[in-house]
Amino acid sequence: MRLYLVRHGQTDMNKRNMFYGWTDADINETGIQQAEQLRQYFRQIPIDAIYSSDLRRAAHTAEIIAAGKDMKVHYDSAFRELYYGDWENQTTEYIEKNYKEELRGWVTDWKDLAMPNGEKFSDFYHRVAAGVDRLVEENRGKNVLLVAHNGALSTMLCHLTGAGMDGFWRFDSKQGHYSSVLISKKWTTIESINHPLCLEEE
């Protein structure tokens, strides 16, 4: 099985450096251009199924890519980003100012301490890992493209390679790029990470 991992296109909230895990923002004009370039590229690549987080920014990106292949998208909430609770829809500056102690605690113990009313990272990790295990089991021998979020994609790469939670910060999925993982029952091989082919703003 070959799994192509794609981060959703750019949103205005990305540009504003906001925490917006489950906030249902759509992609902006740059994000649409990134998705269109991905559509053009993957039009030439054999794909058997396309999956996506059910949040709009990922779903819209996946729908644009799928249009190039006349395929439907399978939506799955397991691939959502981490839920930030009270930090949802807030800027980093706002959180640093208003949640100083909570932020310090979370940065120190990010695996086990949830942000106020948010999702604990370990729960998020297991949610995403279970989702990707299910996807792999259902698509053995196929080529699958999955559109999700930076944190969710990092979790998938950690889980598939056996790096575990401790490897989370080693991965960063860029918008307008894709990663490719070859998966068999015996081996998992990362073929590429952040292969650039799309528009990327400085």
PDB file of C-alpha atoms in Angstrom, residues 26-143:
ATOM      1  CA  ASP A  26     -12.092  27.139   4.975  1.00  0.00           C
ATOM      2  CA  ILE A  27      -8.991  27.520   2.808  1.00  0.00           C
ATOM      3  CA  ASN A  28      -8.208  30.956   1.352  1.00  0.00           C
ATOM      4  CA  GLU A  29      -7.205  31.906  -2.210  1.00  0.00           C
ATOM      5  CA  THR A  30      -3.638  30.695  -1.678  1.00  0.00           C
ATOM      6  CA  GLY A  31      -5.003  27.443  -0.245  1.00  0.00           C
ATOM      7  CA  ILE A  32      -7.215  26.970  -3.285  1.00  0.00           C
ATOM      8  CA  GLN A  33      -4.218  27.498  -5.590  1.00  0.00           C
ATOM      9  CA  GLN A  34      -2.229  24.939  -3.583  1.00  0.00           C
ATOM     10  CA  ALA A  35      -5.084  22.431  -3.860  1.00  0.00           C
ATOM     11  CA  GLU A  36      -5.384  23.078  -7.610  1.00  0.00           C
ATOM     12  CA  GLN A  37      -1.688  22.364  -8.102  1.00  0.00           C
ATOM     13  CA  LEU A  38      -2.052  19.159  -6.088  1.00  0.00           C
ATOM     14  CA  ARG A  39      -5.026  18.243  -8.286  1.00  0.00           C
ATOM     15  CA  GLN A  40      -2.926  18.701 -11.414  1.00  0.00           C
ATOM     16  CA  TYR A  41      -0.109  16.588 -10.007  1.00  0.00           C
ATOM     17  CA  PHE A  42      -2.218  13.718  -8.671  1.00  0.00           C
ATOM     18  CA  ARG A  43      -4.299  13.568 -11.846  1.00  0.00           C
ATOM     19  CA  GLN A  44      -1.360  11.588 -13.299  1.00  0.00           C
ATOM     20  CA  ILE A  45      -0.877   9.359 -10.226  1.00  0.00           C
ATOM     21  CA  PRO A  46      -2.920   6.159  -9.746  1.00  0.00           C
ATOM     22  CA  ILE A  47      -5.153   6.642  -6.697  1.00  0.00           C
ATOM     23  CA  ASP A  48      -7.738   4.108  -5.511  1.00  0.00           C
ATOM     24  CA  ALA A  49      -9.323   6.111  -2.688  1.00  0.00           C
ATOM     25  CA  ILE A  50      -9.245   9.603  -1.189  1.00  0.00           C
ATOM     26  CA  TYR A  51      -9.843  10.214   2.513  1.00  0.00           C
ATOM     27  CA  SER A  52     -10.059  13.439   4.489  1.00  0.00           C
ATOM     28  CA  SER A  53     -10.667  14.941   7.879  1.00  0.00           C
ATOM     29  CA  ASP A  54     -14.256  16.147   7.992  1.00  0.00           C
ATOM     30  CA  LEU A  55     -13.208  19.734   8.832  1.00  0.00           C
ATOM     31  CA  ARG A  56     -13.820  22.138   5.949  1.00  0.00           C
ATOM     32  CA  ARG A  57     -10.218  23.184   5.253  1.00  0.00           C
ATOM     33  CA  ALA A  58      -9.180  19.563   4.723  1.00  0.00           C
ATOM     34  CA  ALA A  59     -12.412  18.528   3.028  1.00  0.00           C
ATOM     35  CA  HIS A  60     -12.280  21.406   0.524  1.00  0.00           C
ATOM     36  CA  THR A  61      -8.643  20.586  -0.318  1.00  0.00           C
ATOM     37  CA  ALA A  62      -9.545  16.910  -0.804  1.00  0.00           C
ATOM     38  CA  GLU A  63     -12.578  17.758  -2.946  1.00  0.00           C
ATOM     39  CA  ILE A  64     -10.463  19.853  -5.310  1.00  0.00           C
ATOM     40  CA  ILE A  65      -7.931  17.025  -5.670  1.00  0.00           C
ATOM     41  CA  ALA A  66     -10.698  14.442  -6.106  1.00  0.00           C
ATOM     42  CA  ALA A  67     -12.322  16.509  -8.881  1.00  0.00           C
ATOM     43  CA  GLY A  68      -9.257  15.860 -11.028  1.00  0.00           C
ATOM     44  CA  LYS A  69      -9.889  12.131 -10.783  1.00  0.00           C
ATOM     45  CA  ASP A  70     -13.716  12.144 -10.692  1.00  0.00           C
ATOM     46  CA  MET A  71     -13.640  10.405  -7.306  1.00  0.00           C
ATOM     47  CA  LYS A  72     -15.616  10.848  -4.110  1.00  0.00           C
ATOM     48  CA  VAL A  73     -14.006  11.702  -0.792  1.00  0.00           C
ATOM     49  CA  HIS A  74     -14.382   9.558   2.346  1.00  0.00           C
ATOM     50  CA  TYR A  75     -14.626  11.834   5.396  1.00  0.00           C
ATOM     51  CA  ASP A  76     -13.465  10.693   8.834  1.00  0.00           C
ATOM     52  CA  SER A  77     -13.481  12.736  12.051  1.00  0.00           C
ATOM     53  CA  ALA A  78     -10.639  10.550  13.401  1.00  0.00           C
ATOM     54  CA  PHE A  79      -8.276  12.655  11.286  1.00  0.00           C
ATOM     55  CA  ARG A  80      -9.240  15.981  12.846  1.00  0.00           C
ATOM     56  CA  GLU A  81      -6.611  18.213  14.427  1.00  0.00           C
ATOM     57  CA  LEU A  82      -6.106  18.379  18.196  1.00  0.00           C
ATOM     58  CA  TYR A  83      -9.004  20.150  19.942  1.00  0.00           C
ATOM     59  CA  TYR A  84      -7.653  23.213  21.772  1.00  0.00           C
ATOM     60  CA  GLY A  85     -10.615  23.860  24.049  1.00  0.00           C
ATOM     61  CA  ASP A  86     -10.605  27.419  25.423  1.00  0.00           C
ATOM     62  CA  TRP A  87      -7.675  28.230  23.138  1.00  0.00           C
ATOM     63  CA  GLU A  88      -9.705  27.582  19.990  1.00  0.00           C
ATOM     64  CA  ASN A  89      -9.861  30.534  17.617  1.00  0.00           C
ATOM     65  CA  GLN A  90      -7.265  32.504  19.601  1.00  0.00           C
ATOM     66  CA  THR A  91      -3.887  33.908  18.588  1.00  0.00           C
ATOM     67  CA  THR A  92      -0.627  32.784  20.158  1.00  0.00           C
ATOM     68  CA  GLU A  93      -0.207  36.298  21.551  1.00  0.00           C
ATOM     69  CA  TYR A  94      -3.629  36.165  23.242  1.00  0.00           C
ATOM     70  CA  ILE A  95      -2.882  32.807  24.842  1.00  0.00           C
ATOM     71  CA  GLU A  96       0.548  33.929  26.032  1.00  0.00           C
ATOM     72  CA  LYS A  97      -1.070  36.965  27.668  1.00  0.00           C
ATOM     73  CA  ASN A  98      -4.181  35.378  29.164  1.00  0.00           C
ATOM     74  CA  TYR A  99      -3.137  31.775  29.872  1.00  0.00           C
ATOM     75  CA  LYS A 100       0.471  32.228  30.935  1.00  0.00           C
ATOM     76  CA  GLU A 101       0.519  29.532  33.629  1.00  0.00           C
ATOM     77  CA  GLU A 102      -1.583  27.064  31.643  1.00  0.00           C
ATOM     78  CA  LEU A 103       0.616  27.512  28.589  1.00  0.00           C
ATOM     79  CA  ARG A 104       3.774  26.988  30.619  1.00  0.00           C
ATOM     80  CA  GLY A 105       2.329  23.795  32.081  1.00  0.00           C
ATOM     81  CA  TRP A 106       1.214  22.490  28.701  1.00  0.00           C
ATOM     82  CA  VAL A 107       4.573  23.196  27.049  1.00  0.00           C
ATOM     83  CA  THR A 108       6.299  21.303  29.886  1.00  0.00           C
ATOM     84  CA  ASP A 109       3.914  18.336  29.968  1.00  0.00           C
ATOM     85  CA  TRP A 110       2.306  18.409  26.524  1.00  0.00           C
ATOM     86  CA  LYS A 111       1.687  14.652  26.297  1.00  0.00           C
ATOM     87  CA  ASP A 112      -0.445  14.346  29.420  1.00  0.00           C
ATOM     88  CA  LEU A 113      -1.758  17.824  30.259  1.00  0.00           C
ATOM     89  CA  ALA A 114      -4.689  19.159  28.238  1.00  0.00           C
ATOM     90  CA  MET A 115      -5.131  22.865  27.611  1.00  0.00           C
ATOM     91  CA  PRO A 116      -8.217  24.249  29.418  1.00  0.00           C
ATOM     92  CA  ASN A 117     -11.270  22.233  28.295  1.00  0.00           C
ATOM     93  CA  GLY A 118      -9.231  20.825  25.424  1.00  0.00           C
ATOM     94  CA  GLU A 119      -8.197  17.376  24.232  1.00  0.00           C
ATOM     95  CA  LYS A 120      -5.311  15.623  25.924  1.00  0.00           C
ATOM     96  CA  PHE A 121      -2.507  14.942  23.434  1.00  0.00           C
ATOM     97  CA  SER A 122      -2.330  11.250  24.316  1.00  0.00           C
ATOM     98  CA  ASP A 123      -6.067  10.909  23.521  1.00  0.00           C
ATOM     99  CA  PHE A 124      -5.554  12.782  20.246  1.00  0.00           C
ATOM    100  CA  TYR A 125      -2.601  10.550  19.340  1.00  0.00           C
ATOM    101  CA  HIS A 126      -4.550   7.346  19.945  1.00  0.00           C
ATOM    102  CA  ARG A 127      -7.577   8.690  18.032  1.00  0.00           C
ATOM    103  CA  VAL A 128      -5.507   9.460  14.938  1.00  0.00           C
ATOM    104  CA  ALA A 129      -3.446   6.262  15.218  1.00  0.00           C
ATOM    105  CA  ALA A 130      -6.588   4.122  15.409  1.00  0.00           C
ATOM    106  CA  GLY A 131      -7.985   5.952  12.367  1.00  0.00           C
ATOM    107  CA  VAL A 132      -4.904   5.374  10.234  1.00  0.00           C
ATOM    108  CA  ASP A 133      -4.680   1.713  11.336  1.00  0.00           C
ATOM    109  CA  ARG A 134      -8.277   1.251  10.185  1.00  0.00           C
ATOM    110  CA  LEU A 135      -7.576   3.009   6.880  1.00  0.00           C
ATOM    111  CA  VAL A 136      -4.520   0.824   6.212  1.00  0.00           C
ATOM    112  CA  GLU A 137      -6.346  -2.397   7.048  1.00  0.00           C
ATOM    113  CA  GLU A 138      -9.220  -1.494   4.711  1.00  0.00           C
ATOM    114  CA  ASN A 139      -6.937  -0.543   1.820  1.00  0.00           C
ATOM    115  CA  ARG A 140      -4.168  -3.149   1.676  1.00  0.00           C
ATOM    116  CA  GLY A 141      -2.499  -3.173  -1.749  1.00  0.00           C
ATOM    117  CA  LYS A 142      -4.052   0.154  -2.814  1.00  0.00           C
ATOM    118  CA  ASN A 143      -2.853   3.709  -3.386  1.00  0.00           C
TER     119      ASN A 143
END
